[in-house]
Amino acid sequence: MALEIENIVNKYESVLKKYRGLYVFADLLATFLVLYALFVLLNMRDIFLMFTTFEPYTGAKYGILGFEIVFETLG
């Protein structure tokens, strides 16, 4: 009897771990999408032009895996 209960508890724990991982992924995805929408609405691309420390990097392009990525895109 105790062995059966332990097997049931182990099965439920493994299912809970799987769903916990999915919830963490869903939270991260939702956070990313909300922040992305806010940054697009507030036009955050131009933020680099406002700070003098970023001036030398503005318009700089970096080659990563054969793609040209502009500094503003990285930010």
mmCIF file as gemmi writes it, N, C-alpha and C atoms, coordinates in Angstrom:
data_model
loop_
_atom_site.group_PDB
_atom_site.id
_atom_site.type_symbol
_atom_site.label_atom_id
_atom_site.label_alt_id
_atom_site.label_comp_id
_atom_site.label_asym_id
_atom_site.label_entity_id
_atom_site.label_seq_id
_atom_site.pdbx_PDB_ins_code
_atom_site.Cartn_x
_atom_site.Cartn_y
_atom_site.Cartn_z
_atom_site.occupancy
_atom_site.B_iso_or_equiv
_atom_site.pdbx_formal_charge
_atom_site.auth_seq_id
_atom_site.auth_asym_id
_atom_site.pdbx_PDB_model_num
ATOM 1 N N . MET Axp A 1 ? 0.818 -1.197 0 1 0 ? 1 A 1
ATOM 2 C CA . MET Axp A 1 ? 0 0 0 1 0 ? 1 A 1
ATOM 3 C C . MET Axp A 1 ? 0.862 1.262 0 1 0 ? 1 A 1
ATOM 4 N N . ALA Axp A 2 ? 1.894 1.283 0.851 1 0 ? 2 A 1
ATOM 5 C CA . ALA Axp A 2 ? 2.759 2.465 0.927 1 0 ? 2 A 1
ATOM 6 C C . ALA Axp A 2 ? 3.54 2.649 -0.366 1 0 ? 2 A 1
ATOM 7 N N . LEU Axp A 3 ? 3.904 1.559 -1.013 1 0 ? 3 A 1
ATOM 8 C CA . LEU Axp A 3 ? 4.647 1.625 -2.261 1 0 ? 3 A 1
ATOM 9 C C . LEU Axp A 3 ? 3.786 2.216 -3.375 1 0 ? 3 A 1
ATOM 10 N N . GLU Axp A 4 ? 2.5 1.87 -3.38 1 0 ? 4 A 1
ATOM 11 C CA . GLU Axp A 4 ? 1.592 2.422 -4.379 1 0 ? 4 A 1
ATOM 12 C C . GLU Axp A 4 ? 1.425 3.923 -4.195 1 0 ? 4 A 1
ATOM 13 N N . ILE Axp A 5 ? 1.292 4.361 -2.981 1 0 ? 5 A 1
ATOM 14 C CA . ILE Axp A 5 ? 1.154 5.798 -2.699 1 0 ? 5 A 1
ATOM 15 C C . ILE Axp A 5 ? 2.42 6.535 -3.108 1 0 ? 5 A 1
ATOM 16 N N . GLU Axp A 6 ? 3.582 5.941 -2.84 1 0 ? 6 A 1
ATOM 17 C CA . GLU Axp A 6 ? 4.848 6.577 -3.219 1 0 ? 6 A 1
ATOM 18 C C . GLU Axp A 6 ? 4.963 6.689 -4.739 1 0 ? 6 A 1
ATOM 19 N N . ASN Axp A 7 ? 4.496 5.67 -5.456 1 0 ? 7 A 1
ATOM 20 C CA . ASN Axp A 7 ? 4.523 5.729 -6.924 1 0 ? 7 A 1
ATOM 21 C C . ASN Axp A 7 ? 3.596 6.823 -7.448 1 0 ? 7 A 1
ATOM 22 N N . ILE Axp A 8 ? 2.424 6.944 -6.834 1 0 ? 8 A 1
ATOM 23 C CA . ILE Axp A 8 ? 1.481 7.984 -7.25 1 0 ? 8 A 1
ATOM 24 C C . ILE Axp A 8 ? 2.063 9.369 -6.978 1 0 ? 8 A 1
ATOM 25 N N . VAL Axp A 9 ? 2.659 9.543 -5.814 1 0 ? 9 A 1
ATOM 26 C CA . VAL Axp A 9 ? 3.255 10.835 -5.465 1 0 ? 9 A 1
ATOM 27 C C . VAL Axp A 9 ? 4.396 11.17 -6.422 1 0 ? 9 A 1
ATOM 28 N N . ASN Axp A 10 ? 5.233 10.212 -6.756 1 0 ? 10 A 1
ATOM 29 C CA . ASN Axp A 10 ? 6.337 10.447 -7.692 1 0 ? 10 A 1
ATOM 30 C C . ASN Axp A 10 ? 5.817 10.827 -9.071 1 0 ? 10 A 1
ATOM 31 N N . LYS Axp A 11 ? 4.742 10.178 -9.506 1 0 ? 11 A 1
ATOM 32 C CA . LYS Axp A 11 ? 4.166 10.499 -10.816 1 0 ? 11 A 1
ATOM 33 C C . LYS Axp A 11 ? 3.641 11.935 -10.832 1 0 ? 11 A 1
ATOM 34 N N . TYR Axp A 12 ? 2.934 12.334 -9.778 1 0 ? 12 A 1
ATOM 35 C CA . TYR Axp A 12 ? 2.403 13.698 -9.717 1 0 ? 12 A 1
ATOM 36 C C . TYR Axp A 12 ? 3.52 14.736 -9.601 1 0 ? 12 A 1
ATOM 37 N N . GLU Axp A 13 ? 4.576 14.418 -8.891 1 0 ? 13 A 1
ATOM 38 C CA . GLU Axp A 13 ? 5.703 15.349 -8.776 1 0 ? 13 A 1
ATOM 39 C C . GLU Axp A 13 ? 6.375 15.566 -10.124 1 0 ? 13 A 1
ATOM 40 N N . SER Axp A 14 ? 6.526 14.505 -10.907 1 0 ? 14 A 1
ATOM 41 C CA . SER Axp A 14 ? 7.15 14.664 -12.223 1 0 ? 14 A 1
ATOM 42 C C . SER Axp A 14 ? 6.274 15.507 -13.15 1 0 ? 14 A 1
ATOM 43 N N . VAL Axp A 15 ? 4.961 15.327 -13.06 1 0 ? 15 A 1
ATOM 44 C CA . VAL Axp A 15 ? 4.048 16.14 -13.873 1 0 ? 15 A 1
ATOM 45 C C . VAL Axp A 15 ? 4.103 17.598 -13.43 1 0 ? 15 A 1
ATOM 46 N N . LEU Axp A 16 ? 4.155 17.828 -12.13 1 0 ? 16 A 1
ATOM 47 C CA . LEU Axp A 16 ? 4.239 19.203 -11.624 1 0 ? 16 A 1
ATOM 48 C C . LEU Axp A 16 ? 5.529 19.884 -12.067 1 0 ? 16 A 1
ATOM 49 N N . LYS Axp A 17 ? 6.638 19.163 -12.08 1 0 ? 17 A 1
ATOM 50 C CA . LYS Axp A 17 ? 7.907 19.742 -12.533 1 0 ? 17 A 1
ATOM 51 C C . LYS Axp A 17 ? 7.81 20.158 -13.992 1 0 ? 17 A 1
ATOM 52 N N . LYS Axp A 18 ? 7.166 19.335 -14.8 1 0 ? 18 A 1
ATOM 53 C CA . LYS Axp A 18 ? 7.022 19.654 -16.218 1 0 ? 18 A 1
ATOM 54 C C . LYS Axp A 18 ? 6.187 20.919 -16.395 1 0 ? 18 A 1
ATOM 55 N N . TYR Axp A 19 ? 5.063 20.993 -15.704 1 0 ? 19 A 1
ATOM 56 C CA . TYR Axp A 19 ? 4.21 22.167 -15.835 1 0 ? 19 A 1
ATOM 57 C C . TYR Axp A 19 ? 4.852 23.411 -15.237 1 0 ? 19 A 1
ATOM 58 N N . ARG Axp A 20 ? 5.645 23.256 -14.18 1 0 ? 20 A 1
ATOM 59 C CA . ARG Axp A 20 ? 6.361 24.391 -13.613 1 0 ? 20 A 1
ATOM 60 C C . ARG Axp A 20 ? 7.307 24.985 -14.647 1 0 ? 20 A 1
ATOM 61 N N . GLY Axp A 21 ? 7.998 24.13 -15.375 1 0 ? 21 A 1
ATOM 62 C CA . GLY Axp A 21 ? 8.892 24.6 -16.433 1 0 ? 21 A 1
ATOM 63 C C . GLY Axp A 21 ? 8.138 25.322 -17.534 1 0 ? 21 A 1
ATOM 64 N N . LEU Axp A 22 ? 6.974 24.796 -17.894 1 0 ? 22 A 1
ATOM 65 C CA . LEU Axp A 22 ? 6.166 25.468 -18.917 1 0 ? 22 A 1
ATOM 66 C C . LEU Axp A 22 ? 5.671 26.831 -18.435 1 0 ? 22 A 1
ATOM 67 N N . TYR Axp A 23 ? 5.29 26.916 -17.159 1 0 ? 23 A 1
ATOM 68 C CA . TYR Axp A 23 ? 4.843 28.198 -16.615 1 0 ? 23 A 1
ATOM 69 C C . TYR Axp A 23 ? 5.976 29.224 -16.585 1 0 ? 23 A 1
ATOM 70 N N . VAL Axp A 24 ? 7.172 28.796 -16.256 1 0 ? 24 A 1
ATOM 71 C CA . VAL Axp A 24 ? 8.319 29.713 -16.258 1 0 ? 24 A 1
ATOM 72 C C . VAL Axp A 24 ? 8.57 30.212 -17.674 1 0 ? 24 A 1
ATOM 73 N N . PHE Axp A 25 ? 8.536 29.306 -18.649 1 0 ? 25 A 1
ATOM 74 C CA . PHE Axp A 25 ? 8.726 29.706 -20.045 1 0 ? 25 A 1
ATOM 75 C C . PHE Axp A 25 ? 7.631 30.674 -20.493 1 0 ? 25 A 1
ATOM 76 N N . ALA Axp A 26 ? 6.381 30.383 -20.128 1 0 ? 26 A 1
ATOM 77 C CA . ALA Axp A 26 ? 5.27 31.264 -20.507 1 0 ? 26 A 1
ATOM 78 C C . ALA Axp A 26 ? 5.416 32.64 -19.851 1 0 ? 26 A 1
ATOM 79 N N . ASP Axp A 27 ? 5.859 32.694 -18.605 1 0 ? 27 A 1
ATOM 80 C CA . ASP Axp A 27 ? 6.082 33.976 -17.93 1 0 ? 27 A 1
ATOM 81 C C . ASP Axp A 27 ? 7.173 34.783 -18.627 1 0 ? 27 A 1
ATOM 82 N N . LEU Axp A 28 ? 8.27 34.133 -18.967 1 0 ? 28 A 1
ATOM 83 C CA . LEU Axp A 28 ? 9.353 34.834 -19.657 1 0 ? 28 A 1
ATOM 84 C C . LEU Axp A 28 ? 8.908 35.337 -21.022 1 0 ? 28 A 1
ATOM 85 N N . LEU Axp A 29 ? 8.172 34.519 -21.746 1 0 ? 29 A 1
ATOM 86 C CA . LEU Axp A 29 ? 7.68 34.927 -23.059 1 0 ? 29 A 1
ATOM 87 C C . LEU Axp A 29 ? 6.718 36.111 -22.946 1 0 ? 29 A 1
ATOM 88 N N . ALA Axp A 30 ? 5.812 36.066 -21.982 1 0 ? 30 A 1
ATOM 89 C CA . ALA Axp A 30 ? 4.864 37.167 -21.792 1 0 ? 30 A 1
ATOM 90 C C . ALA Axp A 30 ? 5.591 38.446 -21.395 1 0 ? 30 A 1
ATOM 91 N N . THR Axp A 31 ? 6.57 38.332 -20.515 1 0 ? 31 A 1
ATOM 92 C CA . THR Axp A 31 ? 7.348 39.508 -20.108 1 0 ? 31 A 1
ATOM 93 C C . THR Axp A 31 ? 8.081 40.104 -21.296 1 0 ? 31 A 1
ATOM 94 N N . PHE Axp A 32 ? 8.704 39.255 -22.112 1 0 ? 32 A 1
ATOM 95 C CA . PHE Axp A 32 ? 9.403 39.738 -23.294 1 0 ? 32 A 1
ATOM 96 C C . PHE Axp A 32 ? 8.454 40.455 -24.243 1 0 ? 32 A 1
ATOM 97 N N . LEU Axp A 33 ? 7.29 39.868 -24.497 1 0 ? 33 A 1
ATOM 98 C CA . LEU Axp A 33 ? 6.352 40.48 -25.432 1 0 ? 33 A 1
ATOM 99 C C . LEU Axp A 33 ? 5.816 41.811 -24.927 1 0 ? 33 A 1
ATOM 100 N N . VAL Axp A 34 ? 5.536 41.902 -23.636 1 0 ? 34 A 1
ATOM 101 C CA . VAL Axp A 34 ? 5.052 43.17 -23.07 1 0 ? 34 A 1
ATOM 102 C C . VAL Axp A 34 ? 6.135 44.244 -23.157 1 0 ? 34 A 1
ATOM 103 N N . LEU Axp A 35 ? 7.361 43.9 -22.779 1 0 ? 35 A 1
ATOM 104 C CA . LEU Axp A 35 ? 8.443 44.881 -22.862 1 0 ? 35 A 1
ATOM 105 C C . LEU Axp A 35 ? 8.717 45.283 -24.306 1 0 ? 35 A 1
ATOM 106 N N . TYR Axp A 36 ? 8.675 44.332 -25.218 1 0 ? 36 A 1
ATOM 107 C CA . TYR Axp A 36 ? 8.892 44.644 -26.625 1 0 ? 36 A 1
ATOM 108 C C . TYR Axp A 36 ? 7.819 45.605 -27.137 1 0 ? 36 A 1
ATOM 109 N N . ALA Axp A 37 ? 6.57 45.354 -26.773 1 0 ? 37 A 1
ATOM 110 C CA . ALA Axp A 37 ? 5.489 46.236 -27.199 1 0 ? 37 A 1
ATOM 111 C C . ALA Axp A 37 ? 5.671 47.638 -26.629 1 0 ? 37 A 1
ATOM 112 N N . LEU Axp A 38 ? 6.066 47.727 -25.363 1 0 ? 38 A 1
ATOM 113 C CA . LEU Axp A 38 ? 6.313 49.045 -24.763 1 0 ? 38 A 1
ATOM 114 C C . LEU Axp A 38 ? 7.453 49.772 -25.456 1 0 ? 38 A 1
ATOM 115 N N . PHE Axp A 39 ? 8.53 49.067 -25.735 1 0 ? 39 A 1
ATOM 116 C CA . PHE Axp A 39 ? 9.674 49.7 -26.391 1 0 ? 39 A 1
ATOM 117 C C . PHE Axp A 39 ? 9.333 50.153 -27.804 1 0 ? 39 A 1
ATOM 118 N N . VAL Axp A 40 ? 8.516 49.392 -28.497 1 0 ? 40 A 1
ATOM 119 C CA . VAL Axp A 40 ? 8.106 49.799 -29.836 1 0 ? 40 A 1
ATOM 120 C C . VAL Axp A 40 ? 7.184 51.017 -29.753 1 0 ? 40 A 1
ATOM 121 N N . LEU Axp A 41 ? 6.254 51.007 -28.812 1 0 ? 41 A 1
ATOM 122 C CA . LEU Axp A 41 ? 5.334 52.14 -28.677 1 0 ? 41 A 1
ATOM 123 C C . LEU Axp A 41 ? 6.049 53.414 -28.261 1 0 ? 41 A 1
ATOM 124 N N . LEU Axp A 42 ? 7.059 53.29 -27.416 1 0 ? 42 A 1
ATOM 125 C CA . LEU Axp A 42 ? 7.776 54.47 -26.929 1 0 ? 42 A 1
ATOM 126 C C . LEU Axp A 42 ? 8.952 54.84 -27.82 1 0 ? 42 A 1
ATOM 127 N N . ASN Axp A 43 ? 9.121 54.124 -28.941 1 0 ? 43 A 1
ATOM 128 C CA . ASN Axp A 43 ? 10.174 54.41 -29.912 1 0 ? 43 A 1
ATOM 129 C C . ASN Axp A 43 ? 11.553 54.423 -29.25 1 0 ? 43 A 1
ATOM 130 N N . MET Axp A 44 ? 11.913 53.309 -28.632 1 0 ? 44 A 1
ATOM 131 C CA . MET Axp A 44 ? 13.161 53.219 -27.881 1 0 ? 44 A 1
ATOM 132 C C . MET Axp A 44 ? 14.401 53.183 -28.763 1 0 ? 44 A 1
ATOM 133 N N . ARG Axp A 45 ? 14.23 53.068 -30.083 1 0 ? 45 A 1
ATOM 134 C CA . ARG Axp A 45 ? 15.399 53.081 -30.962 1 0 ? 45 A 1
ATOM 135 C C . ARG Axp A 45 ? 16.152 54.399 -30.879 1 0 ? 45 A 1
ATOM 136 N N . ASP Axp A 46 ? 15.398 55.469 -30.712 1 0 ? 46 A 1
ATOM 137 C CA . ASP Axp A 46 ? 16.025 56.791 -30.677 1 0 ? 46 A 1
ATOM 138 C C . ASP Axp A 46 ? 16.673 57.101 -29.339 1 0 ? 46 A 1
ATOM 139 N N . ILE Axp A 47 ? 16.548 56.223 -28.365 1 0 ? 47 A 1
ATOM 140 C CA . ILE Axp A 47 ? 17.125 56.489 -27.043 1 0 ? 47 A 1
ATOM 141 C C . ILE Axp A 47 ? 18.646 56.57 -27.111 1 0 ? 47 A 1
ATOM 142 N N . PHE Axp A 48 ? 19.254 55.824 -28.041 1 0 ? 48 A 1
ATOM 143 C CA . PHE Axp A 48 ? 20.714 55.836 -28.157 1 0 ? 48 A 1
ATOM 144 C C . PHE Axp A 48 ? 21.227 57.166 -28.687 1 0 ? 48 A 1
ATOM 145 N N . LEU Axp A 49 ? 20.398 57.872 -29.419 1 0 ? 49 A 1
ATOM 146 C CA . LEU Axp A 49 ? 20.81 59.177 -29.933 1 0 ? 49 A 1
ATOM 147 C C . LEU Axp A 49 ? 20.788 60.244 -28.844 1 0 ? 49 A 1
ATOM 148 N N . MET Axp A 50 ? 20.108 59.991 -27.737 1 0 ? 50 A 1
ATOM 149 C CA . MET Axp A 50 ? 19.992 60.978 -26.665 1 0 ? 50 A 1
ATOM 150 C C . MET Axp A 50 ? 21.202 60.988 -25.74 1 0 ? 50 A 1
ATOM 151 N N . PHE Axp A 51 ? 21.899 59.871 -25.614 1 0 ? 51 A 1
ATOM 152 C CA . PHE Axp A 51 ? 23.021 59.773 -24.688 1 0 ? 51 A 1
ATOM 153 C C . PHE Axp A 51 ? 24.339 59.898 -25.436 1 0 ? 51 A 1
ATOM 154 N N . THR Axp A 52 ? 25.217 60.753 -24.94 1 0 ? 52 A 1
ATOM 155 C CA . THR Axp A 52 ? 26.491 60.978 -25.627 1 0 ? 52 A 1
ATOM 156 C C . THR Axp A 52 ? 27.429 59.782 -25.508 1 0 ? 52 A 1
ATOM 157 N N . THR Axp A 53 ? 27.261 58.95 -24.491 1 0 ? 53 A 1
ATOM 158 C CA . THR Axp A 53 ? 28.156 57.796 -24.363 1 0 ? 53 A 1
ATOM 159 C C . THR Axp A 53 ? 27.932 56.782 -25.473 1 0 ? 53 A 1
ATOM 160 N N . PHE Axp A 54 ? 26.729 56.759 -26.055 1 0 ? 54 A 1
ATOM 161 C CA . PHE Axp A 54 ? 26.435 55.813 -27.129 1 0 ? 54 A 1
ATOM 162 C C . PHE Axp A 54 ? 26.711 56.388 -28.513 1 0 ? 54 A 1
ATOM 163 N N . GLU Axp A 55 ? 27.099 57.668 -28.586 1 0 ? 55 A 1
ATOM 164 C CA . GLU Axp A 55 ? 27.307 58.304 -29.88 1 0 ? 55 A 1
ATOM 165 C C . GLU Axp A 55 ? 28.299 57.573 -30.78 1 0 ? 55 A 1
ATOM 166 N N . PRO Axp A 56 ? 29.451 57.145 -30.274 1 0 ? 56 A 1
ATOM 167 C CA . PRO Axp A 56 ? 30.388 56.453 -31.181 1 0 ? 56 A 1
ATOM 168 C C . PRO Axp A 56 ? 29.826 55.14 -31.736 1 0 ? 56 A 1
ATOM 169 N N . TYR Axp A 57 ? 28.897 54.523 -31.019 1 0 ? 57 A 1
ATOM 170 C CA . TYR Axp A 57 ? 28.371 53.229 -31.449 1 0 ? 57 A 1
ATOM 171 C C . TYR Axp A 57 ? 27.14 53.352 -32.333 1 0 ? 57 A 1
ATOM 172 N N . THR Axp A 58 ? 26.522 54.521 -32.386 1 0 ? 58 A 1
ATOM 173 C CA . THR Axp A 58 ? 25.299 54.696 -33.151 1 0 ? 58 A 1
ATOM 174 C C . THR Axp A 58 ? 25.595 54.5 -34.631 1 0 ? 58 A 1
ATOM 175 N N . GLY Axp A 59 ? 24.853 53.616 -35.233 1 0 ? 59 A 1
ATOM 176 C CA . GLY Axp A 59 ? 25.053 53.318 -36.653 1 0 ? 59 A 1
ATOM 177 C C . GLY Axp A 59 ? 26.107 52.267 -36.912 1 0 ? 59 A 1
ATOM 178 N N . ALA Axp A 60 ? 26.795 51.789 -35.873 1 0 ? 60 A 1
ATOM 179 C CA . ALA Axp A 60 ? 27.819 50.759 -36.048 1 0 ? 60 A 1
ATOM 180 C C . ALA Axp A 60 ? 27.155 49.431 -36.385 1 0 ? 60 A 1
ATOM 181 N N . LYS Axp A 61 ? 27.814 48.671 -37.247 1 0 ? 61 A 1
ATOM 182 C CA . LYS Axp A 61 ? 27.274 47.368 -37.649 1 0 ? 61 A 1
ATOM 183 C C . LYS Axp A 61 ? 28.23 46.277 -37.195 1 0 ? 61 A 1
ATOM 184 N N . TYR Axp A 62 ? 27.659 45.196 -36.72 1 0 ? 62 A 1
ATOM 185 C CA . TYR Axp A 62 ? 28.446 44.053 -36.272 1 0 ? 62 A 1
ATOM 186 C C . TYR Axp A 62 ? 28.029 42.843 -37.078 1 0 ? 62 A 1
ATOM 187 N N . GLY Axp A 63 ? 29.013 42.072 -37.529 1 0 ? 63 A 1
ATOM 188 C CA . GLY Axp A 63 ? 28.729 40.858 -38.282 1 0 ? 63 A 1
ATOM 189 C C . GLY Axp A 63 ? 28.677 39.658 -37.349 1 0 ? 63 A 1
ATOM 190 N N . ILE Axp A 64 ? 27.519 39.045 -37.228 1 0 ? 64 A 1
ATOM 191 C CA . ILE Axp A 64 ? 27.343 37.873 -36.373 1 0 ? 64 A 1
ATOM 192 C C . ILE Axp A 64 ? 26.719 36.768 -37.215 1 0 ? 64 A 1
ATOM 193 N N . LEU Axp A 65 ? 27.429 35.678 -37.382 1 0 ? 65 A 1
ATOM 194 C CA . LEU Axp A 65 ? 26.967 34.511 -38.136 1 0 ? 65 A 1
ATOM 195 C C . LEU Axp A 65 ? 26.509 34.879 -39.547 1 0 ? 65 A 1
ATOM 196 N N . GLY Axp A 66 ? 27.225 35.777 -40.176 1 0 ? 66 A 1
ATOM 197 C CA . GLY Axp A 66 ? 26.905 36.161 -41.543 1 0 ? 66 A 1
ATOM 198 C C . GLY Axp A 66 ? 25.833 37.217 -41.687 1 0 ? 66 A 1
ATOM 199 N N . PHE Axp A 67 ? 25.299 37.707 -40.578 1 0 ? 67 A 1
ATOM 200 C CA . PHE Axp A 67 ? 24.271 38.751 -40.618 1 0 ? 67 A 1
ATOM 201 C C . PHE Axp A 67 ? 24.87 40.055 -40.113 1 0 ? 67 A 1
ATOM 202 N N . GLU Axp A 68 ? 24.455 41.166 -40.732 1 0 ? 68 A 1
ATOM 203 C CA . GLU Axp A 68 ? 24.866 42.482 -40.263 1 0 ? 68 A 1
ATOM 204 C C . GLU Axp A 68 ? 23.824 42.991 -39.279 1 0 ? 68 A 1
ATOM 205 N N . ILE Axp A 69 ? 24.246 43.245 -38.044 1 0 ? 69 A 1
ATOM 206 C CA . ILE Axp A 69 ? 23.331 43.722 -37.026 1 0 ? 69 A 1
ATOM 207 C C . ILE Axp A 69 ? 23.746 45.13 -36.614 1 0 ? 69 A 1
ATOM 208 N N . VAL Axp A 70 ? 22.8 46.047 -36.658 1 0 ? 70 A 1
ATOM 209 C CA . VAL Axp A 70 ? 23.058 47.443 -36.304 1 0 ? 70 A 1
ATOM 210 C C . VAL Axp A 70 ? 23.022 47.567 -34.78 1 0 ? 70 A 1
ATOM 211 N N . PHE Axp A 71 ? 23.836 48.472 -34.213 1 0 ? 71 A 1
ATOM 212 C CA . PHE Axp A 71 ? 23.939 48.618 -32.77 1 0 ? 71 A 1
ATOM 213 C C . PHE Axp A 71 ? 22.583 48.911 -32.127 1 0 ? 71 A 1
ATOM 214 N N . GLU Axp A 72 ? 21.756 49.719 -32.783 1 0 ? 72 A 1
ATOM 215 C CA . GLU Axp A 72 ? 20.453 50.048 -32.2 1 0 ? 72 A 1
ATOM 216 C C . GLU Axp A 72 ? 19.584 48.796 -32.054 1 0 ? 72 A 1
ATOM 217 N N . THR Axp A 73 ? 19.753 47.846 -32.976 1 0 ? 73 A 1
ATOM 218 C CA . THR Axp A 73 ? 18.991 46.602 -32.903 1 0 ? 73 A 1
ATOM 219 C C . THR Axp A 73 ? 19.423 45.789 -31.682 1 0 ? 73 A 1
ATOM 220 N N . LEU Axp A 74 ? 20.719 45.784 -31.381 1 0 ? 74 A 1
ATOM 221 C CA . LEU Axp A 74 ? 21.203 45.063 -30.202 1 0 ? 74 A 1
ATOM 222 C C . LEU Axp A 74 ? 20.63 45.645 -28.922 1 0 ? 74 A 1
ATOM 223 N N . GLY Axp A 75 ? 20.541 46.962 -28.863 1 0 ? 75 A 1
ATOM 224 C CA . GLY Axp A 75 ? 20.015 47.62 -27.664 1 0 ? 75 A 1
ATOM 225 C C . GLY Axp A 75 ? 18.543 47.386 -27.517 1 0 ? 75 A 1
